[in-house]
Amino acid sequence: MKSVLAIYPGSFDPVTNGHLDLIERGAKIFDRLIVAVLQNLEKEPLFCVRERLEMLGEVTRRWPNVEIDVFDGLLMDYARKKKAQVILRGIRAISDYEYELQMALMNRKLEPSIETVFMMPAEMFSYLSSRLVREIARLGGSVRDLVPPIVEERLRAKVH
Ligand code: PNS
């Protein structure tokens, strides 16, 4: 029987409830889902890769078909190496679409056999992003309801 492996790539700095909503939806549809953290040497992240992997591991433990991994270089090289058939990406609003379309079509040019699948998170997460979560935490605002409790704790420890 055909088994579909999807990769959900991103920075996850840090993982938010919007990411988790998408992971839950993806885990229902695909046989296996790898959440792949980009090790981006250019960006200065708030959480190092190890911390991001730890948080993701903890908050996705309830889904047996979800794995956490790290990648660098081209996403399509990583996806080929993993023998994935699908890249999963979330689209929150029209404003995400242009960038996501460009990336999906470029990825298709690099590897035509891998499909990008877009899913929408619940609308209550449509305004949520890791960047805003980092900013709110840094400025002392509450990120409750935006991130899982263990991420909230780690954010508090990080910015104080
Ligand atoms: O969470 P993000 O920052 O929106 O994720 C972006 C990500 C990691 C999916 C994208 O930057 C990526 O795939 N980077 C890997 C390098 C690559 O393959 N670049 C060519 C994209 S067409």
Coordinates of C-alpha atoms and ligand atoms in Angstrom, one line a residue:
M1 CA 0.0 0.0 0.0
K2 CA 1.2 3.5 -0.7
S3 CA 2.4 5.4 2.3
V4 CA 2.7 9.2 2.0
L5 CA 5.5 11.1 3.8
A6 CA 5.1 14.8 4.2
I7 CA 7.7 17.3 5.4
Y8 CA 6.6 20.4 7.2
P9 CA 9.6 22.8 7.1
G10 CA 10.1 26.0 8.9
S11 CA 12.1 28.1 11.4
F12 CA 9.9 27.3 14.4
D13 CA 11.6 30.0 16.4
P14 CA 9.6 29.2 18.5
V15 CA 6.8 26.7 17.7
T16 CA 3.3 28.4 18.1
N17 CA -0.2 27.1 18.5
G18 CA -0.7 27.9 14.8
H19 CA 2.1 25.5 13.9
L20 CA 0.6 22.9 16.2
D21 CA -2.8 23.3 14.6
L22 CA -1.2 22.6 11.2
I23 CA 0.8 19.7 12.5
E24 CA -2.4 18.1 13.8
R25 CA -4.2 18.6 10.5
G26 CA -1.2 17.2 8.6
A27 CA -0.8 14.2 10.9
K28 CA -4.4 13.2 10.1
I29 CA -3.9 13.3 6.4
F30 CA -0.4 11.9 5.9
D31 CA 1.0 8.6 7.0
R32 CA 4.1 10.2 8.3
L33 CA 4.9 13.9 8.9
I34 CA 8.4 15.2 9.5
V35 CA 8.6 18.6 11.1
A36 CA 11.9 19.9 9.8
V37 CA 13.7 22.8 11.4
L38 CA 15.9 24.9 9.2
Q39 CA 19.3 25.4 10.5
N40 CA 19.8 28.9 9.1
L41 CA 23.2 30.2 9.7
E42 CA 22.4 33.7 8.4
K43 CA 19.5 34.6 10.7
E44 CA 20.2 35.2 14.4
P45 CA 17.5 33.1 16.1
L46 CA 16.1 33.6 19.6
F47 CA 16.2 29.8 20.3
C48 CA 19.1 27.7 19.1
V49 CA 18.3 24.6 17.0
R50 CA 18.6 22.3 20.0
E51 CA 16.1 24.3 22.0
R52 CA 13.7 24.4 19.1
L53 CA 13.9 20.7 18.6
E54 CA 13.4 20.0 22.3
M55 CA 10.2 22.1 22.4
L56 CA 8.9 20.6 19.2
G57 CA 9.6 17.1 20.4
E58 CA 7.7 17.7 23.6
V59 CA 4.7 19.4 22.1
T60 CA 4.2 16.8 19.3
R61 CA 4.8 13.7 21.5
R62 CA 1.0 12.9 21.3
W63 CA 1.1 12.2 17.6
P64 CA 2.9 8.9 16.9
N65 CA 3.3 9.5 13.2
V66 CA 5.1 12.9 13.7
E67 CA 8.9 13.1 13.8
I68 CA 11.1 16.1 14.4
D69 CA 14.3 16.7 12.4
V70 CA 16.7 19.4 11.4
F71 CA 18.0 20.3 7.9
D72 CA 20.2 22.8 6.2
G73 CA 20.9 23.5 2.6
L74 CA 18.1 23.2 0.0
L75 CA 14.8 21.9 1.2
M76 CA 14.3 19.8 -2.0
D77 CA 17.7 18.1 -1.4
Y78 CA 16.6 17.2 2.1
A79 CA 13.1 16.0 0.9
R80 CA 14.7 13.8 -1.8
K81 CA 17.0 12.3 0.7
K82 CA 14.1 11.5 3.0
K83 CA 12.1 10.2 0.0
A84 CA 9.2 12.5 0.9
Q85 CA 6.3 13.0 -1.6
V86 CA 4.9 16.2 -0.1
I87 CA 5.9 19.5 1.4
L88 CA 3.3 20.9 3.8
R89 CA 3.0 24.7 4.3
G90 CA 0.4 26.7 6.1
I91 CA -1.3 29.7 4.6
R92 CA -2.9 32.1 7.1
A93 CA -4.0 34.9 4.8
I94 CA -3.7 36.2 1.3
S95 CA -0.6 38.0 2.3
D96 CA 1.2 34.7 2.7
Y97 CA 0.1 33.5 -0.7
E98 CA 2.5 35.3 -2.9
Y99 CA 5.7 34.2 -1.1
E100 CA 4.4 30.7 -0.7
L101 CA 3.5 30.4 -4.3
Q102 CA 6.9 31.6 -5.4
M103 CA 8.6 29.2 -3.1
A104 CA 6.3 26.2 -4.1
L105 CA 6.9 26.8 -7.8
M106 CA 10.6 27.2 -7.4
N107 CA 10.7 24.0 -5.4
R108 CA 8.8 22.3 -8.1
K109 CA 11.3 23.5 -10.6
L110 CA 14.1 22.0 -8.5
E111 CA 12.2 18.7 -7.9
P112 CA 9.1 18.2 -10.1
S113 CA 8.1 14.9 -8.4
I114 CA 7.4 16.5 -5.0
E115 CA 4.2 18.4 -4.4
T116 CA 3.6 21.3 -2.1
V117 CA 0.3 21.1 -0.2
F118 CA -1.1 24.2 1.5
M119 CA -3.4 23.9 4.5
M120 CA -5.1 26.7 6.4
P121 CA -4.8 26.8 10.2
A122 CA -7.9 27.6 12.3
E123 CA -8.9 31.2 11.7
M124 CA -8.1 32.1 15.4
F125 CA -4.4 31.6 14.4
S126 CA -4.6 33.7 11.3
Y127 CA -2.8 36.7 12.9
L128 CA -0.2 34.6 14.8
S129 CA 3.5 34.4 13.9
S130 CA 6.7 33.4 15.6
R131 CA 8.1 36.9 14.9
L132 CA 5.2 38.6 16.8
V133 CA 5.4 36.1 19.6
R134 CA 9.1 36.9 20.1
E135 CA 8.4 40.6 20.0
I136 CA 5.6 40.4 22.5
A137 CA 7.6 38.2 24.9
R138 CA 10.6 40.6 24.6
L139 CA 8.5 43.6 25.4
G140 CA 6.9 41.9 28.4
G141 CA 3.4 41.1 27.0
S142 CA 1.5 37.9 27.5
V143 CA 1.9 35.0 25.0
R144 CA -0.7 32.8 26.7
D145 CA -3.0 31.1 24.2
L146 CA -0.4 31.8 21.4
V147 CA 2.1 29.2 22.3
P148 CA 2.1 25.9 24.3
P149 CA 2.8 26.4 28.1
I150 CA 6.4 24.9 27.8
V151 CA 7.2 27.5 25.1
E152 CA 5.7 30.2 27.2
E153 CA 8.0 29.2 30.1
R154 CA 11.1 29.1 28.0
L155 CA 10.3 32.5 26.5
R156 CA 9.9 33.9 29.9
A157 CA 13.3 32.4 31.0
K158 CA 14.9 33.6 27.8
V159 CA 13.9 37.3 27.9
H160 CA 14.3 37.9 31.6
Ligands
PNS1 O1 9.3 29.3 8.9 P1 9.8 29.9 7.6 O2 10.9 30.9 7.9 O3 8.7 30.6 6.8 O4 10.3 28.7 6.7 C1 11.0 29.0 5.4 C2 11.6 27.7 4.9 C3 12.5 27.0 5.9 C4 10.5 26.7 4.5 C5 12.4 28.1 3.6 O5 13.2 29.2 3.9 C6 13.3 27.0 3.1 O6 12.9 26.0 2.6 N1 14.7 27.2 3.2 C7 15.6 26.2 2.8 C8 16.5 26.7 1.6 C9 15.8 26.5 0.3 O7 15.5 25.4 -0.1 N2 15.6 27.6 -0.4 C10 15.0 27.6 -1.7 C11 13.4 27.8 -1.6 S1 12.6 27.9 -3.1

